Coordinates of C-alpha atoms in Angstrom, one line a residue:
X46 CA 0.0 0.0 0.0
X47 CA 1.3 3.3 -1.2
X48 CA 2.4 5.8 1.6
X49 CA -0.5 8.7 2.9
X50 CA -0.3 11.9 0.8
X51 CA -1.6 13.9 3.9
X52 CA 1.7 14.8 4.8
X53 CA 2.6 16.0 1.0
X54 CA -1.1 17.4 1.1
X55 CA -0.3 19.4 4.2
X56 CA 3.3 20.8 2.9
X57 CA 1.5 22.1 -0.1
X58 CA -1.2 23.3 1.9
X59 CA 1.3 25.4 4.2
X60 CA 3.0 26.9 0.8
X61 CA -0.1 28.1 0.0
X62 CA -0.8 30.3 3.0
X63 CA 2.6 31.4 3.3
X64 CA 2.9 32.4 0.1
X65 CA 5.7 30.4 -0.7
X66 CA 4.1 29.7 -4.1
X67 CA 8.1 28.1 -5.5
X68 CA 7.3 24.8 -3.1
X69 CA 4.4 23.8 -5.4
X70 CA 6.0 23.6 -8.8
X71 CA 8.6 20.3 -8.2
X72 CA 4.5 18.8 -7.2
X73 CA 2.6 19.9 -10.3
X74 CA 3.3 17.3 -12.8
X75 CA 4.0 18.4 -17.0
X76 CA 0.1 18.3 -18.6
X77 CA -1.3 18.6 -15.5
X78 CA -5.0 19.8 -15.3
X79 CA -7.7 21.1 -13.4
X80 CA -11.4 20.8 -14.0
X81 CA -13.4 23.9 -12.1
X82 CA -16.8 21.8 -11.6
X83 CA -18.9 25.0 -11.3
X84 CA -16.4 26.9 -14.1
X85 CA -16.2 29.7 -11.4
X86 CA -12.6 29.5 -12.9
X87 CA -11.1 28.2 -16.8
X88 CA -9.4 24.9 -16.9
X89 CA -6.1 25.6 -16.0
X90 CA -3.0 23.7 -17.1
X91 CA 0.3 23.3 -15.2
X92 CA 1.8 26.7 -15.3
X93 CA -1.1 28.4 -14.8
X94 CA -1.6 26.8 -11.0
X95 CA 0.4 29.7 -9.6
X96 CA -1.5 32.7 -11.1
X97 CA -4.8 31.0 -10.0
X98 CA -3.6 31.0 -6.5
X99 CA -2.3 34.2 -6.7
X100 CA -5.6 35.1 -7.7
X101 CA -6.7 33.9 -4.4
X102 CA -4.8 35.6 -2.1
X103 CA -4.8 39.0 -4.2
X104 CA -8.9 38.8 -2.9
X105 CA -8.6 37.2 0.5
X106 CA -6.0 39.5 2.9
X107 CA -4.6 36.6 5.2
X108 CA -5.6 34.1 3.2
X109 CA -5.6 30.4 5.4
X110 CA -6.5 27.3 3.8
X111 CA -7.3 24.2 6.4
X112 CA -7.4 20.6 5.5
X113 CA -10.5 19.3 7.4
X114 CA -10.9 15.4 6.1
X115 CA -8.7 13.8 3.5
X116 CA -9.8 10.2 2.0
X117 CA -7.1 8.2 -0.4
X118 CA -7.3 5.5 -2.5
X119 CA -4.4 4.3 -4.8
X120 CA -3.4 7.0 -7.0
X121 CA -6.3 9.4 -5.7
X122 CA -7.1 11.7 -2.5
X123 CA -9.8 13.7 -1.9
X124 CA -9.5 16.6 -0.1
X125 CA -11.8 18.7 2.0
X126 CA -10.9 22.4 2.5
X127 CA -12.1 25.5 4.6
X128 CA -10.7 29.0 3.1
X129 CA -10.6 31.6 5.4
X130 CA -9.6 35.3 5.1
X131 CA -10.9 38.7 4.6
X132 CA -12.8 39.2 1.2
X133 CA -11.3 42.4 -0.4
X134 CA -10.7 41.6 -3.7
X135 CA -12.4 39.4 -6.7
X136 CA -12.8 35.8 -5.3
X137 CA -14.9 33.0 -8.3
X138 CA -15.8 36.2 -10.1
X139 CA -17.5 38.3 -7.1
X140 CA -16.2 41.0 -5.8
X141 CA -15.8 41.4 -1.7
X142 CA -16.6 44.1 0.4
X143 CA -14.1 43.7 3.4
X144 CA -16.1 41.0 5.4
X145 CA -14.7 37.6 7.0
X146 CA -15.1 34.6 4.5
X147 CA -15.3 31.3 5.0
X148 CA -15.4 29.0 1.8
X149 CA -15.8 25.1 2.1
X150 CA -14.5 23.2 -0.8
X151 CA -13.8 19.9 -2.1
X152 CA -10.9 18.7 -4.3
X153 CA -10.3 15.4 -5.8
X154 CA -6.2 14.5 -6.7
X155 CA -4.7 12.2 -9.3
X156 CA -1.0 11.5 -8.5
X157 CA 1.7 10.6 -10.1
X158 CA 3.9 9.3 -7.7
X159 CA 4.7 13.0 -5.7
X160 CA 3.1 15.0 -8.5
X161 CA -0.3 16.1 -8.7
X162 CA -1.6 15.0 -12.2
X163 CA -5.4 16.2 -12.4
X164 CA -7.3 17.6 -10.1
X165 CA -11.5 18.4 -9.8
X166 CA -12.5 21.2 -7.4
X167 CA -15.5 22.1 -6.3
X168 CA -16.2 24.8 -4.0
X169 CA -19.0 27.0 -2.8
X170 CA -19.5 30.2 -5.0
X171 CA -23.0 30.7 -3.6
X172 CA -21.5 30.6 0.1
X173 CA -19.1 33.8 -1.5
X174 CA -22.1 35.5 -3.6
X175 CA -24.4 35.7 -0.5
X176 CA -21.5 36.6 2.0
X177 CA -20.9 39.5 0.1
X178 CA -24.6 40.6 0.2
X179 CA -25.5 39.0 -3.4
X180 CA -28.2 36.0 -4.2

């Protein structure tokens, strides 16, 4: 039985809110893709994985990701995620007003070994539309 990802899930997790963007690249593997499941976001290939998070913490000052359950099974993991922060900027297309946000999400990994080769990510954009006074 292949080794947990948690730990690798974690490390990437911990880039992310540090901002420490360089960690993720040696973990993103050539053709890799991601499918937005409510195309809040394009399909994004490899290089592009940076510029999306980027995006992220550009609209949520003190951006903090959490890993709240994680289930693996041979090449796969599914993640569960909580984003928390302060909605300033654009986040899935809407644009915040200064308030707390809290985001749950849901991502499903394809590895390759230590690289991440697909991912699907679903997340809820209603939960950021109606904190920020829309819906």
């Amino acid at each position: 039985m292949a080794a947990s990802r948690r730990p690798l899930m974690q490390e990437l997790i911990d880039a992310i809110n540090e901002g420490d963007l360089a960690k993720l690249a040696p973990h993103i593997a050539p053709g890799f893709t991601r499918h937005d499941l409510v195309h809040a976001y394009p399909e994004l290939g490899g290089s592009q994985v940076t510029d999306f998070i980027q995006s992220l913490r550009a609209g949520v000052e003190g951006l903090h990701l959490s890993i709240d359950h994680v289930i693996e099974s041979g090449d796969e993991a599914a993640v569960w995620l909580t984003l928390r922060g302060k909605h300033t900027g654009s986040v899935f297309g809407v644009q915040g007003k200064g308030q707390p946000i809290e985001v749950h999400g849901v991502n499903r990994y394809r590895f390759d070994g230590e690289q991440i080769v697909e991912t699907w990510q679903l997340w809820d954009v209603y939960g950021v539309v109606t904190a920020s006074g829309g819906g």
